[in-house]
Tab-separated table of C-alpha atoms and ligand atoms in Angstrom:
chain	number	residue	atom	x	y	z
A	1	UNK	CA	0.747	-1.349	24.496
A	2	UNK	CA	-2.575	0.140	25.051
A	3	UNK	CA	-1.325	3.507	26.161
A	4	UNK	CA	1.255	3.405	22.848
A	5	UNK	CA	-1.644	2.898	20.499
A	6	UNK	CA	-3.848	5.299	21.628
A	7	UNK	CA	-0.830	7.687	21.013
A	8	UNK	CA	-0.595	6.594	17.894
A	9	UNK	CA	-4.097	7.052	17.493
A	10	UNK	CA	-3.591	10.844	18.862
A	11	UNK	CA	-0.926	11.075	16.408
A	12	UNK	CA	-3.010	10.513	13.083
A	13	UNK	CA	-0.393	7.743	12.953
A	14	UNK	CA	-2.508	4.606	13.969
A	15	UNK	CA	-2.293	1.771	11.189
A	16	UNK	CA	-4.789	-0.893	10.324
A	17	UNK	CA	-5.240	-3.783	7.837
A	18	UNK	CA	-7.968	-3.214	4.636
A	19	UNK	CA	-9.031	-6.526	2.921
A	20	UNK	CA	-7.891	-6.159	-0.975
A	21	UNK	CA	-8.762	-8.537	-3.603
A	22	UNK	CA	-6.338	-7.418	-7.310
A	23	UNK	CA	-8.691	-7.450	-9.824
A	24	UNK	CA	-7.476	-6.131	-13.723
A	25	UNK	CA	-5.812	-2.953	-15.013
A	26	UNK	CA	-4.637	-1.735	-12.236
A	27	UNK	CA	-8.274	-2.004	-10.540
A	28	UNK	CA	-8.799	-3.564	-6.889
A	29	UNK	CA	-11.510	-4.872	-4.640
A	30	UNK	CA	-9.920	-2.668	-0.851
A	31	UNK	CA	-13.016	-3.619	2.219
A	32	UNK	CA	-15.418	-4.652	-0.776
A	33	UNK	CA	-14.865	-1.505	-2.965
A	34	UNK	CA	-14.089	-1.346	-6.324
A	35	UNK	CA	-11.107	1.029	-6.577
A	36	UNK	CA	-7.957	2.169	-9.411
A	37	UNK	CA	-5.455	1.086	-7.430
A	38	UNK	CA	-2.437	3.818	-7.240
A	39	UNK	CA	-0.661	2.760	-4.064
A	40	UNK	CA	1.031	-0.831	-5.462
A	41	UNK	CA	4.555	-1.583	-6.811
A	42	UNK	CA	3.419	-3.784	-9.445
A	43	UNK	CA	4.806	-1.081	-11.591
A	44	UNK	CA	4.186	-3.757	-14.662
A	45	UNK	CA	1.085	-5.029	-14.023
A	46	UNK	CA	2.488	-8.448	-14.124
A	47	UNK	CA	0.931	-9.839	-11.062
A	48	UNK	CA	-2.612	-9.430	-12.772
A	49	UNK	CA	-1.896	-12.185	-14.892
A	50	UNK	CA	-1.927	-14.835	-11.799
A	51	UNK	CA	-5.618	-13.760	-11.690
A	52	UNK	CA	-6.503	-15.304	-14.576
A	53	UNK	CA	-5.549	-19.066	-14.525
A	54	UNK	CA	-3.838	-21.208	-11.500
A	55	UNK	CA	-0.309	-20.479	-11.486
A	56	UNK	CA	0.699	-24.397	-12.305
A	57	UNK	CA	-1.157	-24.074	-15.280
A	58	UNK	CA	0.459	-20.736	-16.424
A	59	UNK	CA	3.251	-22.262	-15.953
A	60	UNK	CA	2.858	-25.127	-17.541
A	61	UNK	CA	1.139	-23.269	-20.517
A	62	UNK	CA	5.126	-22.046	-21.108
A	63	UNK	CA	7.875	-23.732	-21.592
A	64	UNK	CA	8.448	-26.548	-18.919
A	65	UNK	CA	11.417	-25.055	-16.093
A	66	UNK	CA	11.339	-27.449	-13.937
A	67	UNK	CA	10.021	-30.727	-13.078
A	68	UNK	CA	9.667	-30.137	-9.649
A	69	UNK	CA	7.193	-27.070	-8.736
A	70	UNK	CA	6.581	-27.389	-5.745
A	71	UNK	CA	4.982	-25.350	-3.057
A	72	UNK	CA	7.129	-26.490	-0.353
A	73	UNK	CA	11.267	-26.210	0.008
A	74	UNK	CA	11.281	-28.442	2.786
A	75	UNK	CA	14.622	-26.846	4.063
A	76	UNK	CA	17.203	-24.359	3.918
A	77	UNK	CA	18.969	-23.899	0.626
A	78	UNK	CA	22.430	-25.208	2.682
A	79	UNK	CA	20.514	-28.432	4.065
A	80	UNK	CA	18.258	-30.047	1.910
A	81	UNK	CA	15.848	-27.572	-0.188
A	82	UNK	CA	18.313	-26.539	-2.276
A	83	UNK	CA	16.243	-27.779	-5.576
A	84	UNK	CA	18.072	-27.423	-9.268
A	85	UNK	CA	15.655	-24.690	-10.083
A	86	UNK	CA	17.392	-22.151	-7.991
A	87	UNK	CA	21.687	-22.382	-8.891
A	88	UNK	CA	20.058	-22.670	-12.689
A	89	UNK	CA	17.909	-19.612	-12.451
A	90	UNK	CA	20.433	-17.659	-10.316
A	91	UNK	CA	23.156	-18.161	-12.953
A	92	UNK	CA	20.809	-17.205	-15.669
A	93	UNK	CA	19.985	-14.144	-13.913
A	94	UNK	CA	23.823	-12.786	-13.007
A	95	UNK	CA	24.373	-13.201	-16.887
A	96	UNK	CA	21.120	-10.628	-17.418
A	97	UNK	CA	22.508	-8.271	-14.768
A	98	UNK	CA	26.147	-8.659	-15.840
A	99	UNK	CA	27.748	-10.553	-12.887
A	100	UNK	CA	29.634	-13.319	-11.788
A	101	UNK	CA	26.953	-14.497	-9.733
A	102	UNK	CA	23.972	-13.932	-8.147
A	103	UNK	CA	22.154	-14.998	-4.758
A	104	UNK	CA	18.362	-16.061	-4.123
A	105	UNK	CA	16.668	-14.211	-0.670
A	106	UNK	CA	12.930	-14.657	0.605
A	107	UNK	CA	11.943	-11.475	0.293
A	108	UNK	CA	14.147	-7.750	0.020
A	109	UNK	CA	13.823	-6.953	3.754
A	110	UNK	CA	15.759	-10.265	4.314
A	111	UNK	CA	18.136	-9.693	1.928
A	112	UNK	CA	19.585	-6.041	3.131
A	113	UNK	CA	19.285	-7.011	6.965
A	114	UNK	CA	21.408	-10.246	5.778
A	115	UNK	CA	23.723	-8.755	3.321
A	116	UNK	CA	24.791	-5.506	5.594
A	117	UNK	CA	24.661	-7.017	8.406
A	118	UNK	CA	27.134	-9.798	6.994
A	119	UNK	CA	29.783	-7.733	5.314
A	120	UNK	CA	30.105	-4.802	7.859
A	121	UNK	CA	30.912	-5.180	11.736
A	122	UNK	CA	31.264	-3.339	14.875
A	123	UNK	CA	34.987	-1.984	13.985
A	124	UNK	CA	33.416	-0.290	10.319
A	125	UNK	CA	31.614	2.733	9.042
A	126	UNK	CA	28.490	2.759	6.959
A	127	UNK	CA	27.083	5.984	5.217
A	128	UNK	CA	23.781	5.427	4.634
A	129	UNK	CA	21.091	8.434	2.479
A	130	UNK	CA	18.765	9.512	5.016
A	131	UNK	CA	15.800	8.104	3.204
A	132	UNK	CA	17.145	4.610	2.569
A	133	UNK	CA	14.562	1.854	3.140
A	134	UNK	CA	13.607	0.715	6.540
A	135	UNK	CA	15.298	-2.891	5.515
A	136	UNK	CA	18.724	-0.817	5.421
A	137	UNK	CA	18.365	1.112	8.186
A	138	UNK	CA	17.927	-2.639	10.359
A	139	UNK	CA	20.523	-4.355	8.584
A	140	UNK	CA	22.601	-1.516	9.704
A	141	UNK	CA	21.705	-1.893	13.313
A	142	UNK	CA	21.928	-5.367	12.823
A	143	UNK	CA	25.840	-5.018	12.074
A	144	UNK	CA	26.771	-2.901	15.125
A	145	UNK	CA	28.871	-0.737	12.286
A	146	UNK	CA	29.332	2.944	12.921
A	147	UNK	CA	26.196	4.852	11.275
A	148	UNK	CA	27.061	7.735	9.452
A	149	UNK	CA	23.771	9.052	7.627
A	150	UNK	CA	24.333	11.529	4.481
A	151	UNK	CA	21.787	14.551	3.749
A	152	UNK	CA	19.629	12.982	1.022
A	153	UNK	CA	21.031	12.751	-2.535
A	154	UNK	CA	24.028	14.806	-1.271
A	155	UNK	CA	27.098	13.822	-2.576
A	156	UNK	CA	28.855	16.707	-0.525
A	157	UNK	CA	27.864	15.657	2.709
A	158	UNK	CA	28.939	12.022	2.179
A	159	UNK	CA	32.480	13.296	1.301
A	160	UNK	CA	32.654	15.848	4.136
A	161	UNK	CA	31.707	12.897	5.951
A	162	UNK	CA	33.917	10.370	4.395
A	163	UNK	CA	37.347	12.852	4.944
A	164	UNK	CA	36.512	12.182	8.731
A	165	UNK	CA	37.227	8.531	8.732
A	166	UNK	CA	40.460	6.562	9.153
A	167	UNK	CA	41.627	5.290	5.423
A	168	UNK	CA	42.014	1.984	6.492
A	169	UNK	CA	38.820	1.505	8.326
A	170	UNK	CA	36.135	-0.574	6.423
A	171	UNK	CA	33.947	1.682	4.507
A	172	UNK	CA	30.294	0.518	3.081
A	173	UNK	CA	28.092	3.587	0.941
A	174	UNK	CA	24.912	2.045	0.781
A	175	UNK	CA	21.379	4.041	-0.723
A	176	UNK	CA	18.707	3.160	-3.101
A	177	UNK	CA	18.447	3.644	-6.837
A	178	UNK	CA	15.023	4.974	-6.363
A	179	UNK	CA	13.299	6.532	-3.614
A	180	UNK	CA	10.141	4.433	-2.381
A	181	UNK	CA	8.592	7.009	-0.914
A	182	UNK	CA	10.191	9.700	-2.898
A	183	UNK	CA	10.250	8.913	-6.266
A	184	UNK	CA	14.135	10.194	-6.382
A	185	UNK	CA	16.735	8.834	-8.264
A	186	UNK	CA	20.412	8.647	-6.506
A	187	UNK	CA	23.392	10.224	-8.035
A	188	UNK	CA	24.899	7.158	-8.939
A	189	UNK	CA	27.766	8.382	-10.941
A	190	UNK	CA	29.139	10.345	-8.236
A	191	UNK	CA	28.407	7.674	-5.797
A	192	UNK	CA	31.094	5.679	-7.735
A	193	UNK	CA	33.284	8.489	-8.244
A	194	UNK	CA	33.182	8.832	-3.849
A	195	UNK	CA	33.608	5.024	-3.459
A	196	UNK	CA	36.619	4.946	-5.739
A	197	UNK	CA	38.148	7.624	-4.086
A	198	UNK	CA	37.912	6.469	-0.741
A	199	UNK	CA	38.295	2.851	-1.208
A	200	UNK	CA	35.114	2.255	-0.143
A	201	UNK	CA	32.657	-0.519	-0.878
A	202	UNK	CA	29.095	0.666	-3.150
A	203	UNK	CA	25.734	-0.857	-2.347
A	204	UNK	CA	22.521	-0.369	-4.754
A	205	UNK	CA	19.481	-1.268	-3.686
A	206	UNK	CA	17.458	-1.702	-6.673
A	207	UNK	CA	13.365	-2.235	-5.630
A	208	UNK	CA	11.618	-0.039	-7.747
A	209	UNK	CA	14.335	0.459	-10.458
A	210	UNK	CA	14.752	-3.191	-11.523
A	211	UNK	CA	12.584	-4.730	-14.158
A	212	UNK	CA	12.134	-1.087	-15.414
A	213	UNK	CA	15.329	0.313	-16.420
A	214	UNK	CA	17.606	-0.150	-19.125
A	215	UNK	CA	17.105	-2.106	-22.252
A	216	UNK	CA	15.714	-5.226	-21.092
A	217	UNK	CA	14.488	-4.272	-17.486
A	218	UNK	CA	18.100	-4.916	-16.092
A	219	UNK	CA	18.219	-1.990	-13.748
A	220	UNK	CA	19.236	1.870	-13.661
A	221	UNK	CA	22.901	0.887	-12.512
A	222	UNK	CA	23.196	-1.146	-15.609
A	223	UNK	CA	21.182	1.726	-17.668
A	224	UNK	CA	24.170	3.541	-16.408
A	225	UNK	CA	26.938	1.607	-17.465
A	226	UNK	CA	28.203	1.133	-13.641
A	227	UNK	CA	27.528	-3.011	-13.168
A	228	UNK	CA	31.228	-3.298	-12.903
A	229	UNK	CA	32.020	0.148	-10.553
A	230	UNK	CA	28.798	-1.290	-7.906
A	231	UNK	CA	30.097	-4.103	-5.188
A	232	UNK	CA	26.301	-5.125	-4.258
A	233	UNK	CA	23.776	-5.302	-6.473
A	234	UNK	CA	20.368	-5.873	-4.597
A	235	UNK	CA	16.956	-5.981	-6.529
A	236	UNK	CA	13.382	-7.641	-5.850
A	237	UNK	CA	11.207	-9.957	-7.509
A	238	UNK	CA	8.015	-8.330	-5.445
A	239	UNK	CA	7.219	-5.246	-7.205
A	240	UNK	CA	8.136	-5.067	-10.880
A	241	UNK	CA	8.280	-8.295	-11.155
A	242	UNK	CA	5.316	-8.859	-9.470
A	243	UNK	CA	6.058	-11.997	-7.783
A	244	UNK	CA	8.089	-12.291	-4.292
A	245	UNK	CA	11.449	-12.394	-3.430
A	246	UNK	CA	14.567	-10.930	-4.158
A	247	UNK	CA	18.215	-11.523	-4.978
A	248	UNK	CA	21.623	-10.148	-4.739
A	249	UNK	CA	24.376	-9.996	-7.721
A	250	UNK	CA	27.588	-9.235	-7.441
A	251	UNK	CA	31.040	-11.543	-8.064
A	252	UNK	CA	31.682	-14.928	-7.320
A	253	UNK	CA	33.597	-14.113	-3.842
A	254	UNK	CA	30.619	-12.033	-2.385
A	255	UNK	CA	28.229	-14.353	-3.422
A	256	UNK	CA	30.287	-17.598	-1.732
A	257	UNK	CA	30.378	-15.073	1.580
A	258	UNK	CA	26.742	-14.529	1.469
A	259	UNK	CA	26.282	-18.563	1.563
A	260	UNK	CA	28.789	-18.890	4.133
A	261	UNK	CA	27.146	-15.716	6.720
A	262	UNK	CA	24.208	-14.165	5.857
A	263	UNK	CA	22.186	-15.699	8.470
A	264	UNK	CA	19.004	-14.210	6.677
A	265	UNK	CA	20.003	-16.875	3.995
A	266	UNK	CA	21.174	-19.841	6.143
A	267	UNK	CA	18.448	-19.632	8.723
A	268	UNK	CA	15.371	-19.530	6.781
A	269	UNK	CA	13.262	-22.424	4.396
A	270	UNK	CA	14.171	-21.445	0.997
A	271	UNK	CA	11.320	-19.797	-1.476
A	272	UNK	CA	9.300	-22.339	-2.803
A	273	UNK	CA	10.575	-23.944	-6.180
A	274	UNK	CA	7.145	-22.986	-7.817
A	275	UNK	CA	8.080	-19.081	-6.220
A	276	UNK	CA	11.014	-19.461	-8.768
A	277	UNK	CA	9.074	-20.675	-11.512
A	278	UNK	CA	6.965	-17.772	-11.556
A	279	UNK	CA	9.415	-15.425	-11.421
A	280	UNK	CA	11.175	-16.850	-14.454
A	281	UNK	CA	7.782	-15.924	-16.025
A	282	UNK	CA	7.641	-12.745	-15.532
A	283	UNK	CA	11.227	-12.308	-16.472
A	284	UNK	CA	10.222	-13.506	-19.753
A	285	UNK	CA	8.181	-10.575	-19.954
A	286	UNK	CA	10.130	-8.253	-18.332
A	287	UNK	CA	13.275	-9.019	-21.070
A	288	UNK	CA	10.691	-9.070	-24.227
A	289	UNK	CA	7.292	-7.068	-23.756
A	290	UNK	CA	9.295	-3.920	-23.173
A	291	UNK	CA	6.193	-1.625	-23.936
A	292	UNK	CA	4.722	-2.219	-20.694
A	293	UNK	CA	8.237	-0.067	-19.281
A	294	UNK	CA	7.774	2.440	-21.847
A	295	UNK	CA	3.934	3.048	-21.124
A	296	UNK	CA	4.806	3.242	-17.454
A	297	UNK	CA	7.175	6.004	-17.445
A	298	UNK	CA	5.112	8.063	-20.588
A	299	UNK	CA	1.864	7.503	-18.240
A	300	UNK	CA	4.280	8.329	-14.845
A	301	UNK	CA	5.609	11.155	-16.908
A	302	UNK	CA	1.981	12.609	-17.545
A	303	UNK	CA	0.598	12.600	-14.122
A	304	UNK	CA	3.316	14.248	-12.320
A	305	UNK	CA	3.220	16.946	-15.248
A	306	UNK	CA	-0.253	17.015	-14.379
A	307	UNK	CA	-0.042	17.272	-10.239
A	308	UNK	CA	2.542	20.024	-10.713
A	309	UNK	CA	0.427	22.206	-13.178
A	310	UNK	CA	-2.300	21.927	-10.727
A	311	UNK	CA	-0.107	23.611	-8.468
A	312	UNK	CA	0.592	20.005	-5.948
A	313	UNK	CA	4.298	19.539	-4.172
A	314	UNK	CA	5.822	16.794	-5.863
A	315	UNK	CA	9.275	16.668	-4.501
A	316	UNK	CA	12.013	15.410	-6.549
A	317	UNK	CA	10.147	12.998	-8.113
A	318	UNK	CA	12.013	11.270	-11.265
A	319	UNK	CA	10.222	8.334	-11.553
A	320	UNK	CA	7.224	5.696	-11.356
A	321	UNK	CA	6.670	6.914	-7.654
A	322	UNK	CA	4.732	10.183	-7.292
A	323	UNK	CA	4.600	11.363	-4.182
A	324	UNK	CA	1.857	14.364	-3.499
A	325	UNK	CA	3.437	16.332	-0.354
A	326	UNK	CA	0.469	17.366	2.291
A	327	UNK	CA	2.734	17.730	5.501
A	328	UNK	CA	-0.224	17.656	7.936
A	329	UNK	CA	-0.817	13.890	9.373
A	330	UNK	CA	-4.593	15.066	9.705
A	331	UNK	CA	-5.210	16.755	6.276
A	332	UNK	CA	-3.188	13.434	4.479
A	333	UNK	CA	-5.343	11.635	5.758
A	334	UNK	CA	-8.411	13.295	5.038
A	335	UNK	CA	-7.086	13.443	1.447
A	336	UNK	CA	-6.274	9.932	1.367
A	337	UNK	CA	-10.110	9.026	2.705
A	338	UNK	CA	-12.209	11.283	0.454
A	339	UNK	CA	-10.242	9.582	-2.971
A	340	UNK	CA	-11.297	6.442	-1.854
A	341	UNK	CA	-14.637	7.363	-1.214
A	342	UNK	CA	-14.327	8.743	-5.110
A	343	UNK	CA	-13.105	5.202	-5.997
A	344	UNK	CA	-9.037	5.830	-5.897
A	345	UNK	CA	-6.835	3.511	-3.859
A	346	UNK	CA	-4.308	6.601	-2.501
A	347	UNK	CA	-2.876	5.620	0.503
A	348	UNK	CA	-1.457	8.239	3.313
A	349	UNK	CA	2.249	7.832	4.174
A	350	UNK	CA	3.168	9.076	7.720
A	351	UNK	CA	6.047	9.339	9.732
A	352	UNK	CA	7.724	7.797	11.067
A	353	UNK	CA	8.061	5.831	7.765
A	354	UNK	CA	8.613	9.711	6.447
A	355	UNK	CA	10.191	12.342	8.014
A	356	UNK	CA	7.976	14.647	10.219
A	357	UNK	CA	6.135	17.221	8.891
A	358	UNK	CA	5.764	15.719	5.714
A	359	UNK	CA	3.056	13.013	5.464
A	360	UNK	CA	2.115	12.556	2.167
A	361	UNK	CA	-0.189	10.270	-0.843
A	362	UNK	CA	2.647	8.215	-2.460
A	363	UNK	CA	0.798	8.034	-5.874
A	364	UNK	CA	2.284	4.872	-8.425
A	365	UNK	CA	1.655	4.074	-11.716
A	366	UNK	CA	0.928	0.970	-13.301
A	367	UNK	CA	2.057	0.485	-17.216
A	368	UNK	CA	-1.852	-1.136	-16.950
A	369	UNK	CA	-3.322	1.683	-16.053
A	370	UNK	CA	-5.931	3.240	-18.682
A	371	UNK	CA	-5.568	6.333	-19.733
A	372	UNK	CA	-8.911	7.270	-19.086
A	373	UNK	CA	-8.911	6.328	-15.455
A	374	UNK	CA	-5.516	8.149	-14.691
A	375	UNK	CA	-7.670	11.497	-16.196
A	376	UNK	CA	-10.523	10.967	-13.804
A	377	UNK	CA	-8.098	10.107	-10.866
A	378	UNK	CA	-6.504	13.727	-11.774
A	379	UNK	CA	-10.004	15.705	-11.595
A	380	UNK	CA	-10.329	14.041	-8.289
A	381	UNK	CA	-7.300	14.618	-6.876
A	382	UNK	CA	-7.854	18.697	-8.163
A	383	UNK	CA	-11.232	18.562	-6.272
A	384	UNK	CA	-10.186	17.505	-3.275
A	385	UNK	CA	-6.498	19.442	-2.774
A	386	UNK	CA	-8.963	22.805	-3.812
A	387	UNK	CA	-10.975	21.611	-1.079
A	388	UNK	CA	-8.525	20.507	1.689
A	389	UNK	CA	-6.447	23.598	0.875
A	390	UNK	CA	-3.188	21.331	0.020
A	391	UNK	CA	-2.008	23.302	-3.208
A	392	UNK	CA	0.841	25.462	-3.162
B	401	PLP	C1	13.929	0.260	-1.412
B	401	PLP	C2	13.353	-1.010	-0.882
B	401	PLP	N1	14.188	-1.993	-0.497
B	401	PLP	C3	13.728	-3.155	-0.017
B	401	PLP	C4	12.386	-3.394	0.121
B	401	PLP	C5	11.916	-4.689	0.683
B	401	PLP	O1	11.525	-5.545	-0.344
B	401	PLP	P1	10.458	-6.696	-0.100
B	401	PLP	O2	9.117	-6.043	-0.103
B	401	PLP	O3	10.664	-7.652	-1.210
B	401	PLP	O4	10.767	-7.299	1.222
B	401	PLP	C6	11.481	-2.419	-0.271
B	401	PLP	C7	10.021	-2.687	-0.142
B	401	PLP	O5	9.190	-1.875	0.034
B	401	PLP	C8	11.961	-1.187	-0.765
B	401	PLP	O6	11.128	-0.207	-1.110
C-alpha cells in the first residue's frame, strides 16, 4: 500500500481529505479558510438553508409530512423500516417525473450499481458513453454483462457497435444526461431513436440535470418530451436538491423488480424518515422558486462566455459544470492551489477519474452565487492561467 501511494504521490495523483464547514452564498470555511466555493453540486444553493435553523425545526416551520421524523430507519425498507413517509413521497414524486412509479435508494452510487447490476446479466450487452459516472461503470462490472463502451456523445459509434450484436440478445444503452466532469449534455433524442431501433432498453442517469431542467426542475429527459421513450429514469437528491439520496422512476413492473433484486435496495437500512422529510423540502422549492434555475444557468452561461474569451479550453461544456482543461497533473494542480490561496474553492480533477492527459478545474455554479464574487473569481482565474501558461 505504501509503495502504491507513493506512486500516486509521483503521479500528482495522491488524494487527501480538507476540513469544510458551508457557510452562505455559495461561501465555505475549506482547513479554516474562508473561500467562494466553485467545486459543489449544490447547483441551487438549497443546502445553505440547513445552516440556518435545526432541520426538525425547518421542518416543522412547514407544513407537517410526517409524524414520525426520525433519524433512525431501524431496518431495511423490505423488513421493518419501511415508514409511511417513503411509498407516500415516492408516489408523489413518479407523478412529478411522469411515471408509474418510482423507487427510494441511499445515495446515487447505490442506486446504478443496484439497478444495472439487477436488470442485466452475464448472457447481455451494455453500451455504456465512455465518460459515464464511476457508479455505472461498477454496476456494470457488478452484472458480469458484456461491456461495450461508445466514443463519447457518439451516436455513430453506438450503432456501429449495436449492428454487431445478436437481435435477440439483451441490450441496455446506459449514459448520463449531463457530464459531471464535463459539463456535456447527451444526445438524448438520438439515444431513443438507437434504442427503438434495436430493441434495446434506455437508461438516464440524471445527477446534475434533475432539479434544474424543465419547467418545474423535473429533468432534461422530461424538458425533452422523452419520459415515456426512457426505461430508467435515475436522479439524486444530493446535489440539486441538496439533500442525500436518490431514486429511480420508471413503470410499475421495473419498480416491483427493483424491490424484488436490487440487492443495493434489499441489503441496506433505509434513509432515515427525517432524510425524506427534507427532501420533500427542497422539492417544494425546487417545483415553485424557479428563479434560483434560471439565475444558475444565466450566471453558468456568463462564466463560461467569460473563460472562453479569455482564451481557456472549456470542452463541450453545455451546462452548470465548467470544466477549465489544463492537461498537465502538475500545472492543475498548481492552478488549483494558487486560487485557493486567492480565496476560490477550485478543485483539480485527475485521472484516473478523467482520462489521461487531461486533468482539469471542474468549475460549478451556484444560482447563490453573487455576481460580484463570480467577477473577482474570473480576474483570478485570468491571473493565474497568464501565469501558469494554461491559455490556448
Ligand atoms: C452522474 C452521477 N451519477 C451518480 C452519482 C452518485 O450520486 P451520489 O453522490 O448521490 O451517490 C454522481 C455523483 O457524483 C454522478 O455525478
Amino acid at each position: 500500500m505504501q509503495e502504491e501511494l507513493k506512486q500516486l504521490e509521483q503521479k500528482s495523483q495522491l488524494r487527501s481529505l480538507h476540513e469544510t464547514t458551508i457557510l452562505e452564498n455559495g461561501w465555505i470555511l475549506r482547513d479554516g479558510k474562508k473561500m467562494l466555493n466553485l467545486a459543489s453540486n449544490d447547483y441551487l444553493g438549497l443546502s445553505e438553508r440547513f445552516n440556518k435553523t435545526n432541520v426538525t425545526e425547518l421542518i416543522e416551520e412547514e407544513e407537517p409530512i410526517s409524524s414520525s421524523l426520525r433519524f433512525g430507519s431501524t431496518a431495511s425498507r423490505l423488513i421493518v423500516g419501511n415508514d409511511p413517509i417513503y411509498r407516500e413521497f415516492e408516489t408523489q414524486f413518479a407523478s412529478f417525473k411522469g411515471t408509474e412509479d418510482c423507487l427510494v435508494f441511499s445515495s446515487g452510487y447505490m442506486a446504478n450499481v443496484g439497478v444495472i447490476s439487477s436488470i442485466i446479466g452475464r448472457k447481455d450487452v451494455v453500451f455504456s458513453d465512455r465518460l459515464n459516472h464511476a457508479s455505472i461503470i461498477d454496476g456494470i462490472i457488478l452484472s458480469r454483462a458484456e461491456n461495450k463502451r461508445y466514443r463519447h456523445r457518439d451516436v455513430e459509434h453506438l450503432e456501429y457497435l449495436l449492428k454487431k450484436v445478436d437481435l435477440n440478445q439483451k441490450k441496455l444503452i446506459v449514459t448520463d444526461s449531463i457530464f459531471s466532469m464535463d459539463g456535456s449534455v447527451a444526445p438524448l433524442k438520438q439515444l431513443v431513436e438507437l434504442k427503438n431501433k434495436y430493441g434495446a432498453m434506455l437508461m438516464v442517469d440524471e445527477a446534475h440535470s434533475g432539479g434544474i431542467y424543465g419547467m418545474k426542475g423535473q429533468g432534461l429527459v422530461h424538458a425533452l418530451g422523452l419520459t415515456d421513450e426512457v426505461d430508467i429514469l435515475m436522479g439524486t437528491f444530493s446535489k440539486a436538491y441538496g439533500c442525500y439520496g436518490a431514486y429511480i422512476a420508471g413503470d410499475s413492473i421495473l419498480i416491483q423488480y427493483l424491490m424484488n433484486k436490487a440487492r443495493s435496495f434489499i441489503f441496506t437500512t433505509a434513509l432515515p424518515p427525517i432524510n425524506i422529510a427534507a427532501i420533500k423540502q427542497n422539492w417544494c422549492r425546487v417545483k415553485s422558486e424557479n428563479w434560483r434555475q434560471k439565475l444558475l444557468l444565466e450566471k453558468s452561461a456568463w462564466f463560461k462566455q467569460q473563460l472562453q474569451s479569455r482564451g481557456f479550453n472549456i470542452g463541450e461544456s453545455e451546462s452548470q459544470i465548467i470544466p477549465l482543461i489544463v492537461g498537465d497533473n502538475k500545472k492543475t494542480m498548481e492552478f488549483s492551489t494558487l486560487l485557493q490561496e486567492k480565496g476560490v474553492a477550485a478543485v483539480a480533477i485527475r485521472p484516473p477519474t478523467v482520462p489521461e492527459d487531461t486533468a482539469r478545474i471542474r468549475f460549478t455554479i451556484m444560482s447563490s452565487h453573487q455576481d460580484e464574487d463570480l467577477k473577482k473569481v474570473i480576474e483570478y482565474i485570468d491571473e493565474v492561467g497568464e501565469c501558469l501558461k494554461v491559455k490556448k
